[in-house]
Structures are given as C-alpha cells and as structure tokens.
Tab-separated table of C-alpha atoms in Angstrom:
chain	number	residue	atom	x	y	z
A	1	MET	CA	55.303	54.704	-181.980
A	2	ALA	CA	54.081	57.915	-180.285
A	3	CYS	CA	51.344	56.014	-178.455
A	4	PHE	CA	53.774	53.306	-177.461
A	5	CYS	CA	56.110	55.948	-176.041
A	6	ASN	CA	53.236	57.508	-174.095
A	7	ASN	CA	52.361	54.104	-172.639
A	8	TYR	CA	55.974	53.562	-171.626
A	9	LEU	CA	56.173	57.004	-170.011
A	10	TYR	CA	53.030	56.203	-168.018
A	11	LEU	CA	54.690	53.066	-166.637
A	12	PHE	CA	57.897	54.981	-165.971
A	13	ARG	CA	55.979	57.558	-163.933
A	14	GLN	CA	54.278	54.763	-161.979
A	15	ILE	CA	57.675	53.279	-161.122
A	16	HIS	CA	59.101	56.726	-160.415
A	17	HIS	CA	56.322	57.764	-158.013
A	18	SER	CA	56.166	54.349	-156.329
A	19	ILE	CA	59.558	55.016	-154.689
A	20	PRO	CA	59.064	58.451	-153.142
A	21	THR	CA	61.817	57.986	-150.600
A	22	PHE	CA	64.288	57.620	-153.453
A	23	ILE	CA	63.489	60.622	-155.492
A	24	ALA	CA	61.185	63.021	-153.739
A	25	SER	CA	63.098	63.777	-150.560
A	26	PRO	CA	66.769	64.760	-150.794
A	27	SER	CA	67.383	63.695	-147.189
A	28	ARG	CA	66.155	60.155	-147.729
A	29	ALA	CA	68.583	58.844	-150.303
A	30	PHE	CA	69.201	55.562	-148.512
A	31	PRO	CA	66.026	54.700	-146.562
A	32	SER	CA	66.298	51.803	-144.145
A	33	CYS	CA	63.276	50.161	-145.720
A	34	LEU	CA	61.846	50.565	-149.187
A	35	THR	CA	58.741	49.178	-150.847
A	36	THR	CA	59.027	48.222	-154.457
A	37	THR	CA	55.342	48.019	-155.312
A	38	PHE	CA	53.769	50.171	-157.983
A	39	ARG	CA	50.496	50.352	-159.843
A	40	VAL	CA	50.265	49.619	-163.526
A	41	CYS	CA	47.021	50.180	-165.356
A	42	ASN	CA	45.344	47.110	-166.786
A	43	ALA	CA	45.074	46.260	-170.442
A	44	GLN	CA	41.721	48.010	-170.841
A	45	SER	CA	43.102	51.306	-169.507
A	46	TRP	CA	45.671	51.773	-172.282
A	47	SER	CA	44.130	54.218	-174.704
A	48	THR	CA	45.834	52.608	-177.672
A	49	LYS	CA	47.705	49.299	-177.626
A	50	PRO	CA	50.255	48.721	-180.409
A	51	ASN	CA	50.714	45.151	-179.177
A	52	PRO	CA	47.879	44.242	-176.764
A	53	ARG	CA	49.070	40.693	-176.147
A	54	SER	CA	52.632	41.566	-175.147
A	55	MET	CA	51.478	44.629	-173.232
A	56	SER	CA	48.977	42.711	-171.116
A	57	GLU	CA	51.206	39.685	-170.595
A	58	SER	CA	54.442	41.499	-169.745
A	59	VAL	CA	53.058	44.346	-167.684
A	60	SER	CA	49.377	44.245	-166.822
A	61	ALA	CA	48.863	40.596	-165.914
A	62	SER	CA	51.927	40.437	-163.654
A	63	ALA	CA	52.213	43.844	-162.055
A	64	THR	CA	48.503	44.573	-161.641
A	65	SER	CA	47.681	41.237	-160.056
A	66	THR	CA	50.448	41.428	-157.434
A	67	GLY	CA	51.237	45.123	-157.122
A	68	THR	CA	54.946	44.248	-157.308
A	69	PHE	CA	57.226	44.465	-160.303
A	70	THR	CA	58.243	41.198	-161.920
A	71	TRP	CA	60.950	40.090	-164.329
A	72	ASP	CA	58.442	40.628	-167.141
A	73	ASP	CA	58.235	44.290	-166.160
A	74	VAL	CA	62.031	44.521	-166.017
A	75	VAL	CA	62.371	42.963	-169.469
A	76	TRP	CA	59.679	45.240	-170.894
A	77	SER	CA	61.259	48.408	-169.504
A	78	SER	CA	64.713	47.329	-170.715
A	79	ASP	CA	63.747	46.552	-174.305
A	80	PRO	CA	65.328	48.995	-176.789
A	81	GLU	CA	62.079	48.886	-178.768
A	82	THR	CA	59.971	50.009	-175.792
A	83	ILE	CA	60.863	53.649	-176.277
A	84	SER	CA	63.034	55.371	-178.850
A	85	ASP	CA	65.376	57.099	-176.409
A	86	ASP	CA	69.071	57.823	-176.933
A	87	PRO	CA	71.441	55.306	-175.256
A	88	SER	CA	74.232	57.894	-175.398
A	89	ASP	CA	72.261	60.261	-173.162
A	90	LEU	CA	73.990	59.984	-169.770
A	91	ASN	CA	71.410	61.907	-167.726
A	92	GLY	CA	69.781	58.741	-166.401
A	93	TYR	CA	73.146	57.606	-165.034
A	94	PHE	CA	73.844	60.975	-163.426
A	95	GLU	CA	70.488	60.761	-161.633
A	96	LYS	CA	71.416	57.439	-160.040
A	97	ILE	CA	74.744	58.812	-158.844
A	98	LYS	CA	73.021	61.821	-157.282
A	99	ILE	CA	70.770	59.454	-155.320
A	100	CYS	CA	73.885	58.036	-153.653
A	101	ASN	CA	75.442	61.440	-152.909
A	102	ARG	CA	72.847	63.617	-151.228
A	103	GLY	CA	73.010	65.947	-148.282
A	104	ALA	CA	76.452	67.487	-148.864
A	105	ASP	CA	75.078	70.816	-147.653
A	106	MET	CA	74.256	69.207	-144.280
A	107	ARG	CA	77.834	68.282	-143.353
A	108	PHE	CA	78.009	71.221	-140.933
A	109	GLU	CA	75.556	69.320	-138.690
A	110	PHE	CA	78.192	66.645	-137.994
A	111	ILE	CA	81.188	66.748	-135.659
A	112	PRO	CA	84.337	64.623	-136.041
A	113	PHE	CA	84.639	61.314	-134.190
A	114	VAL	CA	88.312	61.089	-133.240
A	115	ILE	CA	90.423	58.214	-131.916
A	116	GLU	CA	94.081	58.800	-131.043
A	117	ASP	CA	94.027	62.093	-132.982
A	118	GLN	CA	92.762	60.322	-136.111
A	119	ILE	CA	89.326	61.133	-137.572
A	120	VAL	CA	87.468	57.844	-137.937
A	121	GLY	CA	83.949	59.169	-138.456
A	122	PHE	CA	81.414	61.964	-138.125
A	123	ILE	CA	78.500	62.113	-135.671
A	124	HIS	CA	75.367	64.203	-136.095
A	125	LYS	CA	74.927	66.750	-133.321
A	126	GLY	CA	71.456	65.406	-132.620
A	127	PHE	CA	72.642	61.810	-132.380
A	128	ALA	CA	75.514	62.947	-130.154
A	129	GLU	CA	72.949	64.071	-127.565
A	130	HIS	CA	71.838	60.434	-127.231
A	131	LEU	CA	75.448	59.479	-126.509
A	132	ARG	CA	76.017	61.934	-123.673
A	133	LYS	CA	74.439	59.598	-121.128
A	134	PHE	CA	77.217	57.082	-121.798
A	135	GLN	CA	79.884	59.070	-119.959
A	136	TYR	CA	81.956	55.961	-119.338
A	137	VAL	CA	82.277	55.517	-123.125
A	138	PHE	CA	82.379	58.979	-124.722
A	139	GLU	CA	84.102	62.264	-124.095
A	140	PHE	CA	82.885	65.494	-125.705
A	141	LEU	CA	85.697	67.923	-126.445
A	142	PRO	CA	84.654	71.572	-126.885
A	143	ASP	CA	85.808	73.948	-129.583
A	144	ASN	CA	89.115	75.354	-128.290
A	145	GLY	CA	89.648	77.858	-131.060
A	146	SER	CA	92.301	75.935	-132.945
A	147	ARG	CA	90.172	72.810	-133.328
A	148	GLY	CA	86.423	72.482	-133.464
A	149	ALA	CA	84.214	70.355	-131.222
A	150	ARG	CA	84.938	66.640	-131.347
A	151	VAL	CA	83.737	63.352	-129.900
A	152	THR	CA	86.213	60.766	-128.694
A	153	LEU	CA	86.234	57.705	-126.461
A	154	ASN	CA	86.841	57.700	-122.739
A	155	SER	CA	90.558	57.472	-122.012
A	156	SER	CA	89.960	54.364	-119.905
A	157	LEU	CA	89.127	52.440	-123.102
A	158	LYS	CA	92.654	51.722	-124.253
A	159	THR	CA	92.456	48.437	-126.192
A	160	PRO	CA	90.467	47.523	-129.326
A	161	GLU	CA	88.712	44.799	-127.316
A	162	ASP	CA	87.604	47.246	-124.586
A	163	ARG	CA	86.364	49.741	-127.157
A	164	THR	CA	84.501	47.098	-129.154
A	165	ARG	CA	82.765	45.811	-126.047
A	166	ALA	CA	81.811	49.302	-124.830
A	167	LEU	CA	80.447	50.429	-128.200
A	168	GLY	CA	78.529	47.157	-128.485
A	169	GLU	CA	76.792	47.919	-125.187
A	170	VAL	CA	75.926	51.415	-126.421
A	171	VAL	CA	74.408	50.103	-129.659
A	172	LYS	CA	72.426	47.490	-127.739
A	173	SER	CA	71.178	50.120	-125.285
A	174	LEU	CA	70.104	52.540	-128.016
A	175	GLY	CA	68.171	49.704	-129.644
A	176	GLU	CA	66.257	49.359	-132.884
A	177	GLN	CA	64.398	52.645	-132.533
A	178	LEU	CA	67.564	54.650	-133.069
A	179	ILE	CA	69.674	52.076	-134.936
A	180	PRO	CA	67.401	49.759	-136.959
A	181	GLY	CA	68.508	46.600	-138.706
A	182	ILE	CA	71.116	45.363	-136.222
A	183	ARG	CA	72.866	42.356	-137.816
A	184	ASN	CA	75.418	41.285	-135.191
A	185	GLU	CA	78.106	41.763	-137.821
A	186	LEU	CA	81.204	43.767	-136.931
A	187	TYR	CA	82.963	46.311	-139.143
A	188	PRO	CA	86.551	47.422	-138.424
A	189	VAL	CA	86.883	51.112	-137.534
A	190	THR	CA	89.993	52.644	-139.106
A	191	SER	CA	91.144	56.057	-140.255
A	192	SER	CA	91.484	54.673	-143.802
A	193	PHE	CA	91.593	51.391	-145.665
A	194	GLY	CA	94.601	49.319	-144.680
A	195	ALA	CA	95.235	51.191	-141.439
A	196	ARG	CA	95.060	49.348	-138.115
A	197	ALA	CA	91.636	48.923	-136.563
A	198	PHE	CA	90.957	51.005	-133.447
A	199	PHE	CA	87.951	48.812	-132.627
A	200	SER	CA	85.032	47.054	-134.339
A	201	LEU	CA	81.472	48.323	-134.595
A	202	GLU	CA	78.098	46.793	-135.428
A	203	ARG	CA	77.544	47.137	-139.167
A	204	ALA	CA	74.103	48.772	-138.823
A	205	ALA	CA	75.589	51.428	-136.534
A	206	ALA	CA	78.415	52.421	-138.898
A	207	PRO	CA	76.529	55.259	-140.660
A	208	TYR	CA	75.368	56.701	-137.317
A	209	PHE	CA	78.995	57.163	-136.359
A	210	GLY	CA	79.988	58.180	-139.893
A	211	ILE	CA	82.394	55.270	-140.122
A	212	LYS	CA	83.853	54.603	-143.542
A	213	ALA	CA	82.526	51.202	-144.591
A	214	TYR	CA	83.750	48.888	-147.323
A	215	GLY	CA	82.061	46.263	-149.445
A	216	VAL	CA	82.642	43.935	-152.385
A	217	HIS	CA	80.380	43.926	-155.466
A	218	MET	CA	80.723	41.573	-158.383
A	219	ASN	CA	79.444	41.770	-161.944
A	220	GLY	CA	78.937	38.187	-163.086
A	221	TYR	CA	78.723	38.103	-166.864
A	222	VAL	CA	78.443	35.635	-169.711
A	223	GLU	CA	79.539	35.944	-173.340
A	224	LYS	CA	77.534	34.172	-176.007
A	225	GLY	CA	76.837	34.870	-179.643
A	226	GLY	CA	79.193	37.846	-179.574
A	227	GLN	CA	77.124	39.567	-176.893
A	228	LYS	CA	77.655	40.095	-173.161
A	229	TYR	CA	74.988	39.343	-170.565
A	230	LEU	CA	74.852	40.165	-166.861
A	231	TRP	CA	73.350	37.926	-164.206
A	232	ILE	CA	71.011	40.115	-162.143
A	233	GLY	CA	69.500	39.167	-158.797
A	234	LYS	CA	66.143	40.179	-157.344
A	235	ARG	CA	66.392	40.661	-153.597
A	236	SER	CA	64.177	38.706	-151.235
A	237	ARG	CA	61.028	40.565	-150.214
A	238	ALA	CA	61.872	39.602	-146.627
A	239	LYS	CA	65.042	41.742	-146.680
A	240	ALA	CA	65.003	44.616	-144.196
A	241	THR	CA	66.572	46.935	-146.767
A	242	TYR	CA	65.496	47.378	-150.403
A	243	PRO	CA	63.189	44.323	-150.453
A	244	GLY	CA	62.421	42.978	-153.918
A	245	MET	CA	64.759	45.366	-155.726
A	246	LEU	CA	67.289	44.430	-158.383
A	247	ASP	CA	70.835	43.688	-157.248
A	248	HIS	CA	74.170	42.330	-158.379
A	249	LEU	CA	74.769	38.633	-158.737
A	250	VAL	CA	77.009	38.869	-155.641
A	251	ALA	CA	77.609	41.697	-153.165
A	252	GLY	CA	78.310	42.083	-149.480
A	253	GLY	CA	79.891	44.203	-146.787
A	254	LEU	CA	83.497	43.706	-145.770
A	255	PRO	CA	83.450	42.547	-142.132
A	256	HIS	CA	86.293	42.562	-139.644
A	257	GLY	CA	89.125	40.090	-140.123
A	258	ILE	CA	88.629	39.004	-143.741
A	259	ALA	CA	90.385	40.120	-146.913
A	260	CYS	CA	88.454	41.431	-149.924
A	261	GLY	CA	89.241	38.459	-152.166
A	262	GLU	CA	88.349	35.851	-149.577
A	263	ASN	CA	85.164	37.704	-148.707
A	264	MET	CA	84.196	37.706	-152.384
A	265	VAL	CA	84.674	33.938	-152.584
A	266	LYS	CA	82.518	33.525	-149.459
A	267	GLU	CA	79.753	35.769	-150.800
A	268	CYS	CA	79.823	33.959	-154.166
A	269	GLU	CA	79.072	30.655	-152.445
A	270	GLU	CA	76.357	32.056	-150.151
A	271	GLU	CA	74.525	34.315	-152.568
A	272	ALA	CA	74.815	32.542	-155.909
A	273	GLY	CA	76.135	29.039	-155.252
A	274	ILE	CA	79.332	29.771	-157.180
A	275	PRO	CA	82.027	27.267	-156.168
A	276	ARG	CA	85.533	28.405	-155.274
A	277	SER	CA	86.864	26.725	-158.417
A	278	ILE	CA	85.001	29.403	-160.426
A	279	SER	CA	84.871	32.379	-158.042
A	280	SER	CA	88.628	32.347	-157.504
A	281	SER	CA	88.887	33.666	-161.085
A	282	ALA	CA	87.057	36.894	-160.195
A	283	ILE	CA	89.165	39.882	-161.227
A	284	PRO	CA	89.448	42.972	-158.984
A	285	VAL	CA	88.876	45.956	-161.282
A	286	GLY	CA	88.845	48.984	-158.983
A	287	ALA	CA	86.436	50.722	-156.631
A	288	VAL	CA	83.571	53.225	-156.544
A	289	SER	CA	82.638	55.452	-153.622
A	290	TYR	CA	79.921	57.792	-152.417
A	291	MET	CA	78.954	59.939	-149.419
A	292	ASP	CA	75.307	60.164	-148.421
A	293	ILE	CA	73.702	62.075	-145.540
A	294	ASP	CA	70.274	60.947	-144.380
A	295	GLY	CA	69.142	62.411	-141.065
A	296	TYR	CA	71.547	61.127	-138.387
A	297	ARG	CA	73.196	58.775	-140.876
A	298	TYR	CA	76.363	59.649	-142.769
A	299	LYS	CA	77.292	56.879	-145.190
A	300	ARG	CA	80.884	56.970	-146.424
A	301	ASP	CA	81.100	53.810	-148.467
A	302	VAL	CA	83.759	52.355	-150.734
A	303	LEU	CA	82.799	49.391	-152.906
A	304	PHE	CA	85.526	47.183	-154.346
A	305	CYS	CA	84.446	46.016	-157.799
A	306	TYR	CA	85.043	42.588	-159.303
A	307	ASP	CA	84.281	41.045	-162.687
A	308	LEU	CA	83.723	37.327	-163.125
A	309	LYS	CA	83.238	35.741	-166.524
A	310	LEU	CA	80.976	32.739	-166.014
A	311	PRO	CA	80.443	29.638	-168.159
A	312	GLU	CA	77.338	29.725	-170.321
A	313	SER	CA	76.136	26.591	-168.574
A	314	PHE	CA	76.310	28.060	-165.073
A	315	ILE	CA	72.989	28.796	-163.337
A	316	PRO	CA	73.196	30.698	-160.017
A	317	LYS	CA	71.407	29.365	-156.956
A	318	ASN	CA	70.990	31.388	-153.785
A	319	GLU	CA	72.063	29.614	-150.602
A	320	ASP	CA	71.313	32.152	-147.851
A	321	GLY	CA	67.698	33.128	-148.599
A	322	GLU	CA	68.547	36.737	-149.429
A	323	VAL	CA	67.863	36.516	-153.182
A	324	GLU	CA	64.461	35.689	-154.627
A	325	SER	CA	65.604	34.836	-158.154
A	326	PHE	CA	68.138	35.537	-160.890
A	327	LYS	CA	67.899	36.454	-164.551
A	328	LEU	CA	70.475	36.697	-167.340
A	329	ILE	CA	69.973	39.983	-169.211
A	330	PRO	CA	71.918	41.562	-172.104
A	331	VAL	CA	74.242	44.273	-170.828
A	332	THR	CA	72.670	46.853	-173.149
A	333	HIS	CA	69.277	46.077	-171.641
A	334	VAL	CA	70.621	46.342	-168.084
A	335	ALA	CA	71.926	49.785	-169.038
A	336	ASN	CA	68.411	50.729	-170.146
A	337	VAL	CA	66.946	49.633	-166.804
A	338	ILE	CA	69.405	51.872	-164.968
A	339	ARG	CA	68.847	54.843	-167.284
A	340	ARG	CA	65.062	54.539	-167.392
A	341	THR	CA	63.934	53.239	-164.000
A	342	TYR	CA	64.634	53.130	-160.258
A	343	LEU	CA	64.402	49.349	-159.886
A	344	PHE	CA	68.008	48.720	-158.825
A	345	LYS	CA	69.316	49.085	-155.289
A	346	PRO	CA	70.984	52.515	-155.611
A	347	ASN	CA	74.639	51.698	-155.002
A	348	CYS	CA	74.490	48.787	-157.459
A	349	CYS	CA	73.956	51.346	-160.214
A	350	LEU	CA	77.406	52.826	-159.569
A	351	VAL	CA	79.126	49.450	-159.913
A	352	ILE	CA	77.246	48.598	-163.117
A	353	ILE	CA	77.945	52.037	-164.613
A	354	ASP	CA	81.620	51.402	-163.870
A	355	PHE	CA	81.282	48.066	-165.735
A	356	LEU	CA	79.712	49.902	-168.692
A	357	PHE	CA	82.708	52.224	-168.872
A	358	ARG	CA	85.285	49.474	-168.669
A	359	HIS	CA	83.589	47.244	-171.255
A	360	GLY	CA	83.066	49.994	-173.810
A	361	TYR	CA	79.315	50.596	-173.492
A	362	ILE	CA	79.785	54.238	-172.500
A	363	LEU	CA	81.972	56.043	-175.026
A	364	PRO	CA	84.134	59.195	-174.803
A	365	GLU	CA	81.914	60.712	-177.512
A	366	CYS	CA	79.015	60.823	-175.018
A	367	PHE	CA	78.464	64.312	-173.606
A	368	GLY	CA	79.463	64.354	-169.930
A	369	TYR	CA	81.712	61.281	-170.213
A	370	LEU	CA	84.520	62.549	-167.948
A	371	ASP	CA	82.145	64.087	-165.402
A	372	LEU	CA	80.254	60.812	-165.088
A	373	LEU	CA	83.480	58.842	-164.798
A	374	GLN	CA	84.738	61.119	-162.033
A	375	SER	CA	81.418	61.068	-160.147
A	376	LEU	CA	81.695	57.307	-159.610
A	377	ARG	CA	84.268	58.142	-156.924
A	378	SER	CA	82.545	61.007	-155.158
A	379	GLY	CA	83.450	59.564	-151.767
A	380	ASP	CA	86.793	59.452	-150.018
A	381	CYS	CA	89.016	56.665	-151.373
A	382	SER	CA	92.183	57.875	-149.664
A	383	GLN	CA	94.455	55.351	-148.005
A	384	VAL	CA	97.357	55.671	-145.612
A	385	HIS	CA	100.023	53.084	-145.034
A	386	PRO	CA	100.041	51.515	-141.560
C-alpha cells in the first residue's frame, strides 16, 4: 500500500504542477485560459507496480500518449482504494474555495463605479487610466474628503439604452488585448440582485468593471442501488476558458432579460439535451458566492444552485459544442476528485461542495464543518428590493 500511495502522490504532483496558474500565483486565480495537460510517467517508470495492468491502462496509456487527462485518469484518482486518505478531512475543500477568493488584500487598488449614487462595481486604478480617453462616457470624481474617488458615467447618458450603447463602444474600442473572450452576451448592471438595471454590459467585460455577475449551476444526479451518482461534463478543448476541465452537467451565466428558472431550462437543453419535461423539475436549492481579484479583474459572482434528479435511463447529449463528453460518477468519488486534484473548473467545486453538505456527505462531526459551510458564501449575496 505504501508504494501505491507513493505512485498516487506522484500523479497528484503532476496534476498539481501542470496548472501553475491555479495554485502557484495568488493573483491568477481565474486565468482567462488554462491548459489541462500534464505528464504522467509510463508504466516502466513506476518503481513498484501493485497492479501493473490497471496502472498502465488507466493512467499511462491514456495520459502519456496524449498529454491530456482522460476519464480513466479521473476514475483512477477518484477511487477510494487509490490512496488511503481520510474523507472527513476538509482541507482539500478549503483549498478549492481559496482558489475562488484570492486577492482580498488588493481591494485598495480599486475605486467604486457609481451610477445614480449606487455602487454597481469596482474599477482597478490601472484599468481606469484606459477609460480616461472616453470622456464622453466616463466622469472621474476626485476624493472630496467625505467620499473617496469614484468613476461614474457622463451625465448625458441618461437612459439604459444610451448607457448600454456607449459602454458597448468602449468595450469594442478596448478590444481583445484588454478584454479577452468577448462573447456578445449582455449582463444586466444593477446595484444588487432584483434591483432595476442601469444598463447592460458585455459579459466578458463584467469583471473589468467589477460588476456583480450571476449564473445558474445544476447538479444532475441519479439514484440507483441505494447510491447517488453525479453526471459530470468534460469541457470542450476548444473553449476559451478552462478547456478540457471537468464541469457540471449544466451551468451558464444569467444574461439580461431572462429569469433564473427559464435560463436553467434553456441551458439544460443546450448543454445536455435535457428536455423541458425533465428540466422543469429542477429544484432551486440556494446560492454560493465568491470574490476574486486577478490583475484588473474583480469577479463578484453569485451562482444559483439547482438539483435535478434524473431517470436512470437518461443519457446527456451536448447540443452546443461546449462539452466534450459526460460521465456518471458516484458522488463519493466526485468528492475525492475535488479533495485530491485540480481537475474541476474552480467555481464548480463550490457548487458540488454545497451539494455534499445538503445530501449528507459532509457531516457536522468533520473538523471545520461550520467554517467550510460559511466560506461557500464568501461573496456579497445582499439584495435590495426595487
């Protein structure tokens, strides 16, 4: 068993060091692009092989030949027999939450973005310098003693339509070098969830203006033989963000003009081929949140969580080209992947950890239970009534 554990730890280190932007640099918690390749030594390089056939088939043959992790590698790293660690040890979960909440000590580098005396975002002082040339769009208010420096919009931009159009021109002018990954998808800009929208902003630009963004994430699960399983997706390698990483069965941002529930139904159809007759049974179960600072980007995200119990016979099928494949994995094994590796898209870990709490996989007897529970909502979830 000791040799087997050493072999596992070697693979873990390969996975760990293959994603340096995740774990080596505190300011790069949410890189715009991430490679998911890692090296795994071949069968001959293991000093001792407790099970040469399974070792070479599940790890070496797949990962070494392509340089990219496969479902075999996921299954191997999730197996309770792979390493005799303690499932009640919550440290692996805490690590994933920290990845989504870095840079708190850099908040002083941001100034409030204010519309009609309401703070709608935060803009990095360096990024603000790029905005000064757009004098017809922005006004820079100095520190007057009672209130600090702020950025607001030109008083001539009075309607949501005028503001949306002007900000769209700014984003287009700044281009991909400053704001990569433009999707032509608009997010509503509000002071809090449920408040009226002051204007709409390109989704890729939201973190550069520190806009609070919302999304929907769904845990699709199956019960069979007295055990629960989660459908897990593997993102397309063509994705601009987190290519090839593990993901939820269904997840997506919340664009302008659509309610959470309806957006979930839409995403279910596009991402997993789940018909409305099934997806309409998805249950809203709460929200998680995080705040992450990465250079000019200040992500203030709230993810609305849904659970959907699926028929055993259902097989997901991606319709929009954003998911490479799906696999049904026991929930306990999914928990191991999160605790042991960095193969999931970071914010998905928060939603799955929340699922583990609600379905009784993380128990109050675990040391750090309440701290972990509280850390799932490290971001601002406040809401004002319109």
